[in-house]
Amino acid sequence: MSYCRQEGKDKIIFVTKEDHETPSSAELVADDPDDPYEEQGLILPNGDINWNCPCLGGMASGPCGEQFKSAFSCFHYSTEEIKGSDCVDQFRAMQECMQKYPDLYPQEDENEEKEKSSKDLEDTPVEASFAKEEKGSS
Amino acid sequence: MGVESSRRRRPGPEADERLPGGGCVTGRRRRSGRNMAAAAPPQRRRRRRAGAREGVGGRGQWGAGRPRVRRGGGGGRSGSGRGEAGGAMLCCRLAALGARRRLRPLGPAAVLQCHHLRYPSRSLMSSGVPGKAGSNLLFYLIVGGTVTGAGAYVYKTLRENKERFTSRVTTITARSQENASSPSGGKLSNMLPAAPEAHPEVPSHVPFLLIGGGTAAFAAARSIRARDPGARVLIVSEDPALPYMRPPLSKELWFSDDPNVTETLRFKQWNGKERSIYFQPPSFYVPARDLPFVENGGVAVLCGKKVVHMDVRGNMVKLSDGTQISYDKCLIATGGSPRNLPAIERAGKDVQQRLTLFRKVEDFKSLEKISRQVKSITVIGGGFLGSELACALGRRARTRGLEVIQLFPENGNMGKVLPEYLSNWTTEKVRREGVNVMPNAVVKSVSVSGNRLMIKLKDGRKVETDHIVAAVGLEPNVELAKSAGLEVDSDFGGFRVNAELQARSNIWVAGDAACFYDIKLGRRRVEHHDHAVVSGRLAGENMTGAAKPYWHQSMFWSDLGPDVGYEAIGLVDSTLPTVGVFAKATAKDTPKSATEQSGTGIRSESETEAEASEVPTSPSASPMPHVPKQGEDYGKGVVFYLRDKVVVGIVLWNIFNRMPIARKIIKDGEEHADLNEVAKLFNIHED
């Protein structure tokens, strides 16, 4: 059972697990998904890519940022059956750029990065296979 | 008791004054309580005043019809010294001077009843002065003597003060001249390896200029580059190092097993993943001279250069070496400089040599070296930095026999942040880390004796030590405000900016130096890492046209050893009323286990990018769960800080990965009737 203590202006409550088993009656204000002030995830409400998403790390802002952005935008808007298969050129350009900066884009992590980023965009398994294709073409 | 109540009924001396004649007496007399009977006859009715001059009581000299200088104490009235304010005296004096002229012709009766006709005097002589002229002369002599004495004393004090001031000023200027003249030591040549020359050519114009090379500036640079394709960003930093993150300097780097950690500056996160404190390796940056020409733009850093003048009308800044750079948009992210204690500033050079003001990478390097050489280190300051450093050094204390002492004026560690019961609990934990914590300690003076430092505290205690680390706060760097004509906030310090972090149309401020308007919590200035990232990112967005206000609440965290770790958000001020909801702790609730379970080793990874995480110490015996009793174990829980019944701050005590719900509660800004219900949202019993 819980008990409560007051130390001056500070109140202290000790609760057991049972006390907290009943669902909370606290009400939270519903979130507006289109709130322009809120920090957005990777995909903005209008469908664009949020290049400023912390999840991308420095990929969009580094020396190869432009190549990365063009490759990813192409991939994101691609409507091909194998998504992104029309973006091979952009990905190749990105890879070439990344090879110029090995300590920024470590080679062994590079493909993991691409896999991870592509998984962020979509959840379908197609991307995994596409990424593996990419690895093969490099 | 009757006396007391009648006393309270009296409104005050002035009110009594206003009553004519007989009214002046009443309440005062009763205050003394003892002489009510004696004071009954009209002749004896007089007001008791501060000091002892009531002597008239039984002597009946009043009846002479002349105002007498009543001197001396005692008499019927006991000068119990409880007297009223001196205001009574003054009013009496003024009234006396006025009334005397008026009332003299009226005769003795009136004189009798108005005691304030009695000539006010400061004399200590006994009563019975012969003649009026003689008494006047005496009076003048005494007053004159006192005034002269007081004047002489004041003059002497002022002169002493002036001498002390000038001597201090000369020592300080002498010291600063020494510092300036001593070579700052080829730091420029130790700059980033990418810059081949000591003085890289600087572009004369950049679209985006960021003053300051810390966390906020880097976050802004990244944000600008992400949103504006091909943007050219120039960072001008006084620090000779490239942008790096500060939290590991007082936490992870100290726990590293690498003997070369001061060179590599790499730390291992708990999941084994290593990273450097630098945000990006040097190859990320473009050389400054190539910045206007490189195809897709980039970020360039000018290290070891300080912006000394800012021309807002001309959109131009001037560096310390005279170079001028013009800009389109500018961010000021100058951060702050560590504060020093006045007692230490006054002390001599010998003390300054044994002092570290901890903020930068070189401070970490030098302190790390010193910690291996000396026997005793004292940390002054009980806030985040002081406590973390004390714990980090305390760990070394155990392995290397180093004595670590921590002094601060509050009652417990984090006394200004955590409520008292948690602060006390934290202090105990810090003590268990091997630190000799001395709370309620105010430094009075520091001197060198032998080869050691002697710290004298105001309460008389003395602490002998070899080295001092001062962590007593941060002074925001606002020197540019003068030349730029920017407003500096008087309450919080720092540049005053609006909710969108803008100071003027092309100037934004972010990080420790920004005093901004938080829509939810009001105007504030925050000195935490995540705030620097969030505000830097926001400033970068606004510099590229976003016009977003400060909305996403930043968080902060601290770890003090393996048992105490917390994350917090919002206004976490111990002067606010708090409600804490705690559960019993089990062995699983420590920072170490949190990172093991989440498998990331990175606290707040969802908040910002990969950040420094806590690296707990080697697993020592975790506290076994036990029923909370007298000295409760605040194992884990959540503490709400309230302002006008709205939750404005939350501390997640030893529970992790729940920051989004805390952020939501603060964003809502609702009044919750039962905070226990709100606490349920955090599932504090689960991992």
XYZ file of N, CA and C in Angstrom, chain B residues 367-497:
393
model
N 43.764 18.466 -16.023
C 43.295 17.916 -14.751
C 43.581 16.431 -14.652
N 43.493 15.764 -15.773
C 43.773 14.330 -15.762
C 45.224 14.093 -15.368
N 46.087 14.956 -15.899
C 47.506 14.793 -15.558
C 47.733 15.108 -14.088
N 47.084 16.182 -13.640
C 47.288 16.591 -12.254
C 46.767 15.531 -11.298
N 45.676 14.874 -11.683
C 45.094 13.905 -10.763
C 46.022 12.737 -10.529
N 46.985 12.582 -11.433
C 47.935 11.485 -11.233
C 49.134 11.935 -10.432
N 49.263 13.245 -10.261
C 50.478 13.749 -9.629
C 50.284 14.184 -8.194
N 49.102 14.701 -7.879
C 48.946 15.277 -6.544
C 48.263 14.279 -5.625
N 48.218 14.664 -4.337
C 47.618 13.777 -3.361
C 46.199 14.174 -3.036
N 45.862 15.427 -3.273
C 44.557 15.875 -2.814
C 44.007 16.919 -3.766
N 42.765 16.742 -4.156
C 42.100 17.707 -5.038
C 40.795 18.125 -4.379
N 40.532 19.423 -4.421
C 39.267 19.917 -3.877
C 38.430 20.465 -5.014
N 37.185 20.025 -5.070
C 36.241 20.540 -6.060
C 35.333 21.521 -5.334
N 35.280 22.748 -5.830
C 34.389 23.724 -5.214
C 33.181 23.866 -6.117
N 32.015 23.576 -5.576
C 30.800 23.625 -6.379
C 30.042 22.329 -6.248
N 28.727 22.431 -6.028
C 27.924 21.234 -5.794
C 26.851 21.023 -6.833
N 27.036 21.574 -8.019
C 26.046 21.399 -9.073
C 26.413 20.233 -9.959
N 25.978 20.302 -11.202
C 26.206 19.172 -12.109
C 27.683 18.923 -12.309
N 28.377 19.954 -12.761
C 29.787 19.743 -13.107
C 30.599 19.362 -11.889
N 30.393 20.082 -10.799
C 31.168 19.800 -9.597
C 30.948 18.388 -9.103
N 29.686 17.973 -9.057
C 29.399 16.639 -8.526
C 29.917 15.551 -9.449
N 29.757 15.766 -10.754
C 30.244 14.732 -11.679
C 31.762 14.617 -11.611
N 32.439 15.764 -11.553
C 33.906 15.712 -11.457
C 34.331 15.063 -10.154
N 33.625 15.421 -9.073
C 33.996 14.834 -7.786
C 33.846 13.323 -7.843
N 32.764 12.840 -8.449
C 32.579 11.389 -8.546
C 33.631 10.774 -9.436
N 33.929 11.427 -10.555
C 34.930 10.869 -11.467
C 36.286 10.799 -10.774
N 36.640 11.865 -10.079
C 37.916 11.859 -9.365
C 37.861 10.888 -8.193
N 36.687 10.757 -7.600
C 36.560 9.845 -6.470
C 36.841 8.415 -6.849
N 36.451 8.083 -8.071
C 36.764 6.734 -8.540
C 38.250 6.531 -8.605
N 38.948 7.575 -9.064
C 40.401 7.464 -9.105
C 40.962 7.408 -7.702
N 40.228 8.056 -6.787
C 40.720 8.100 -5.413
C 40.922 6.691 -4.892
N 39.966 5.831 -5.241
C 40.050 4.488 -4.685
C 41.243 3.742 -5.232
N 41.520 3.923 -6.518
C 42.607 3.134 -7.105
C 43.968 3.784 -6.888
N 43.989 5.101 -6.715
C 45.309 5.728 -6.669
C 45.605 6.459 -5.387
N 44.732 6.303 -4.421
C 45.024 6.974 -3.167
C 44.964 8.477 -3.260
N 44.059 8.985 -4.052
C 43.907 10.433 -4.172
C 42.794 10.870 -3.234
N 43.033 11.980 -2.544
C 41.991 12.480 -1.662
C 41.134 13.466 -2.447
N 39.830 13.270 -2.427
C 38.944 14.173 -3.144
C 37.977 14.811 -2.151
N 37.958 16.122 -2.164
C 37.083 16.862 -1.257
C 36.146 17.702 -2.124
N 34.908 17.829 -1.674
C 33.990 18.685 -2.411
C 33.366 19.673 -1.445
N 33.433 20.948 -1.797
C 32.888 22.002 -0.943
C 31.808 22.743 -1.685
N 30.715 23.064 -1.001
C 29.709 23.920 -1.612
C 28.835 24.526 -0.525
N 28.212 25.656 -0.812
C 27.417 26.322 0.227
C 26.059 25.687 0.501
N 25.540 24.889 -0.447
C 24.209 24.328 -0.223
C 24.259 23.217 0.813
N 23.071 22.665 1.097
C 23.022 21.597 2.104
C 23.400 20.240 1.558
N 23.299 20.068 0.247
C 23.590 18.762 -0.325
C 23.917 18.917 -1.790
N 24.439 17.841 -2.372
C 24.736 17.882 -3.811
C 23.466 18.179 -4.599
N 23.633 18.915 -5.682
C 22.491 19.292 -6.529
C 21.417 19.972 -5.705
N 21.846 20.754 -4.705
C 20.880 21.357 -3.799
C 19.942 22.330 -4.478
N 20.378 22.891 -5.612
C 19.502 23.851 -6.281
C 18.594 23.172 -7.293
N 18.797 21.892 -7.491
C 18.039 21.194 -8.529
C 17.060 20.196 -7.915
N 17.560 19.386 -7.003
C 16.734 18.321 -6.446
C 16.103 18.763 -5.131
N 14.907 18.257 -4.824
C 14.330 18.556 -3.513
C 15.225 18.009 -2.409
N 15.022 18.540 -1.235
C 16.013 18.304 -0.170
C 16.242 16.828 0.119
N 15.177 16.058 0.146
C 15.378 14.649 0.511
C 16.212 13.916 -0.532
N 16.000 14.259 -1.800
C 16.805 13.621 -2.844
C 18.219 14.169 -2.848
N 18.353 15.448 -2.547
C 19.698 16.028 -2.495
C 20.504 15.363 -1.391
N 19.880 15.131 -0.257
C 20.601 14.455 0.827
C 20.979 13.047 0.441
N 20.062 12.382 -0.213
C 20.337 11.015 -0.638
C 21.487 10.995 -1.632
N 21.476 11.965 -2.552
C 22.556 12.046 -3.536
C 23.887 12.297 -2.862
N 23.878 13.164 -1.876
C 25.123 13.463 -1.174
C 25.696 12.213 -0.536
N 24.831 11.389 0.041
C 25.321 10.143 0.620
C 25.948 9.255 -0.441
N 25.321 9.206 -1.585
C 25.866 8.373 -2.651
C 27.205 8.904 -3.118
N 27.304 10.225 -3.213
C 28.584 10.790 -3.653
C 29.662 10.463 -2.625
N 29.279 10.498 -1.361
C 30.250 10.138 -0.321
C 30.713 8.700 -0.511
N 29.783 7.847 -0.925
C 30.171 6.450 -1.106
C 31.077 6.268 -2.305
N 31.085 7.258 -3.190
C 32.015 7.176 -4.316
C 33.433 7.515 -3.900
N 33.603 7.851 -2.640
C 34.947 8.131 -2.151
C 35.262 9.602 -2.014
N 34.214 10.438 -2.042
C 34.442 11.873 -1.978
C 34.154 12.349 -0.553
N 35.005 13.216 -0.062
C 34.734 13.827 1.233
C 33.896 15.082 0.971
N 32.585 14.947 1.140
C 31.690 16.043 0.810
C 31.536 16.945 2.025
N 31.761 18.225 1.842
C 31.588 19.182 2.942
C 30.528 20.203 2.533
N 29.278 19.993 2.883
C 28.263 20.973 2.542
C 28.319 22.170 3.486
N 27.513 23.176 3.198
C 27.474 24.396 3.991
C 28.857 24.993 4.154
N 29.614 24.984 3.097
C 30.983 25.495 3.164
C 31.108 26.670 2.219
N 31.414 27.821 2.757
C 31.622 29.014 1.942
C 33.085 29.397 2.069
N 33.732 29.569 0.929
C 35.170 29.830 0.956
C 35.411 31.286 1.316
N 36.263 31.483 2.300
C 36.569 32.852 2.701
C 37.876 33.312 2.074
N 38.879 32.472 2.133
C 40.150 32.872 1.529
C 40.959 31.627 1.210
N 41.883 31.820 0.268
C 42.751 30.716 -0.127
C 44.180 31.227 -0.109
N 45.071 30.455 0.453
C 46.464 30.886 0.483
C 47.358 29.668 0.302
N 48.604 29.954 0.052
C 49.582 28.877 -0.123
C 50.395 28.776 1.139
N 50.511 27.571 1.673
C 51.364 27.391 2.842
C 52.175 26.130 2.621
N 53.457 26.288 2.698
C 54.327 25.182 2.336
C 54.178 24.995 0.850
N 53.922 23.798 0.442
C 53.654 23.597 -0.977
C 52.195 23.273 -1.214
N 51.384 23.503 -0.218
C 49.996 23.118 -0.332
C 49.109 24.356 -0.261
N 47.860 24.144 -0.644
C 46.887 25.220 -0.566
C 46.127 25.125 0.740
N 45.838 26.259 1.311
C 45.039 26.280 2.535
C 43.763 27.051 2.225
N 42.653 26.369 2.312
C 41.368 27.027 2.069
C 40.732 27.299 3.424
N 40.412 28.569 3.656
C 39.748 28.898 4.917
C 38.276 29.141 4.614
N 37.411 28.475 5.373
C 35.983 28.642 5.174
C 35.451 29.698 6.127
N 34.265 30.199 5.807
C 33.718 31.274 6.625
C 33.369 30.803 8.021
N 33.064 29.524 8.182
C 32.720 29.071 9.524
C 33.946 28.626 10.310
N 35.129 28.913 9.772
C 36.329 28.633 10.540
C 37.044 27.367 10.162
N 36.370 26.485 9.427
C 37.040 25.239 9.077
C 38.167 25.511 8.090
N 39.126 24.620 8.085
C 40.255 24.785 7.170
C 40.406 23.510 6.366
N 40.727 23.688 5.102
C 40.931 22.531 4.235
C 42.282 22.671 3.576
N 43.080 21.620 3.713
C 44.399 21.664 3.109
C 44.384 20.760 1.886
N 44.859 21.280 0.773
C 44.761 20.498 -0.455
C 45.880 20.886 -1.407
N 45.980 20.141 -2.501
C 47.030 20.448 -3.463
C 46.528 21.187 -4.686
N 45.275 20.946 -5.027
C 44.775 21.540 -6.264
C 43.284 21.826 -6.105
N 42.843 22.874 -6.755
C 41.429 23.246 -6.669
C 40.807 23.196 -8.058
N 39.626 22.631 -8.133
C 38.842 22.704 -9.358
C 37.593 23.520 -9.022
N 37.408 24.610 -9.719
C 36.259 25.469 -9.438
C 35.165 25.200 -10.458
N 34.010 24.815 -9.986
C 32.845 24.586 -10.855
C 31.692 25.370 -10.243
N 31.794 26.680 -10.331
C 30.846 27.522 -9.611
C 29.952 28.306 -10.552
N 29.789 27.839 -11.759
C 28.831 28.503 -12.625
C 29.485 28.996 -13.902
N 28.636 29.488 -14.776
C 29.085 29.899 -16.096
C 28.660 31.336 -16.328
N 29.588 32.131 -16.825
C 29.266 33.506 -17.165
C 29.103 33.574 -18.682
N 27.914 33.919 -19.177
C 27.744 33.929 -20.636
C 28.647 34.968 -21.292
N 29.173 34.633 -22.452
C 30.092 35.525 -23.159
C 29.296 36.512 -23.993
N 29.101 37.694 -23.448
C 28.271 38.665 -24.162
C 29.071 39.912 -24.517
N 30.385 39.765 -24.712
C 31.162 40.963 -25.038
C 30.705 41.597 -26.342
N 30.216 40.787 -27.270
C 29.803 41.330 -28.565
C 28.570 42.201 -28.467
N 27.857 42.108 -27.355
C 26.605 42.862 -27.263
C 26.855 44.350 -27.385
N 27.997 44.760 -26.891
C 28.265 46.196 -26.893
C 28.418 46.720 -28.315
N 29.314 46.085 -29.073
C 29.550 46.612 -30.419
C 28.360 46.342 -31.322
N 27.651 45.247 -31.042
C 26.532 44.914 -31.920
C 25.269 45.648 -31.529
N 25.258 46.231 -30.343
C 24.054 46.902 -29.905
C 22.931 45.938 -29.588
N 23.298 44.773 -29.057
C 22.275 43.776 -28.736
C 21.927 43.855 -27.258
N 20.733 43.438 -26.952
C 20.268 43.526 -25.581
C 20.795 42.359 -24.767
N 21.188 42.656 -23.544
C 21.634 41.608 -22.624
C 20.604 41.511 -21.514
N 20.216 40.295 -21.180
C 19.179 40.141 -20.169
C 19.752 40.363 -18.771
N 19.038 41.110 -17.953
C 19.575 41.406 -16.628
C 19.257 40.313 -15.626
N 18.197 39.521 -15.864
C 17.847 38.482 -14.887
C 18.672 37.225 -15.060
N 18.783 36.779 -16.293
C 19.439 35.494 -16.530
C 20.807 35.641 -17.165
N 21.140 36.837 -17.620
C 22.377 36.980 -18.373
C 22.181 36.484 -19.793
N 23.126 36.719 -20.640
C 23.029 36.240 -22.007
C 22.327 37.240 -22.910
N 22.392 36.968 -24.198
C 21.724 37.834 -25.169
C 20.234 37.580 -25.107
N 19.473 38.651 -25.121
C 18.026 38.473 -25.064
C 17.494 38.279 -26.478
N 16.812 37.176 -26.681
C 16.252 36.895 -28.007
C 14.790 36.522 -27.848
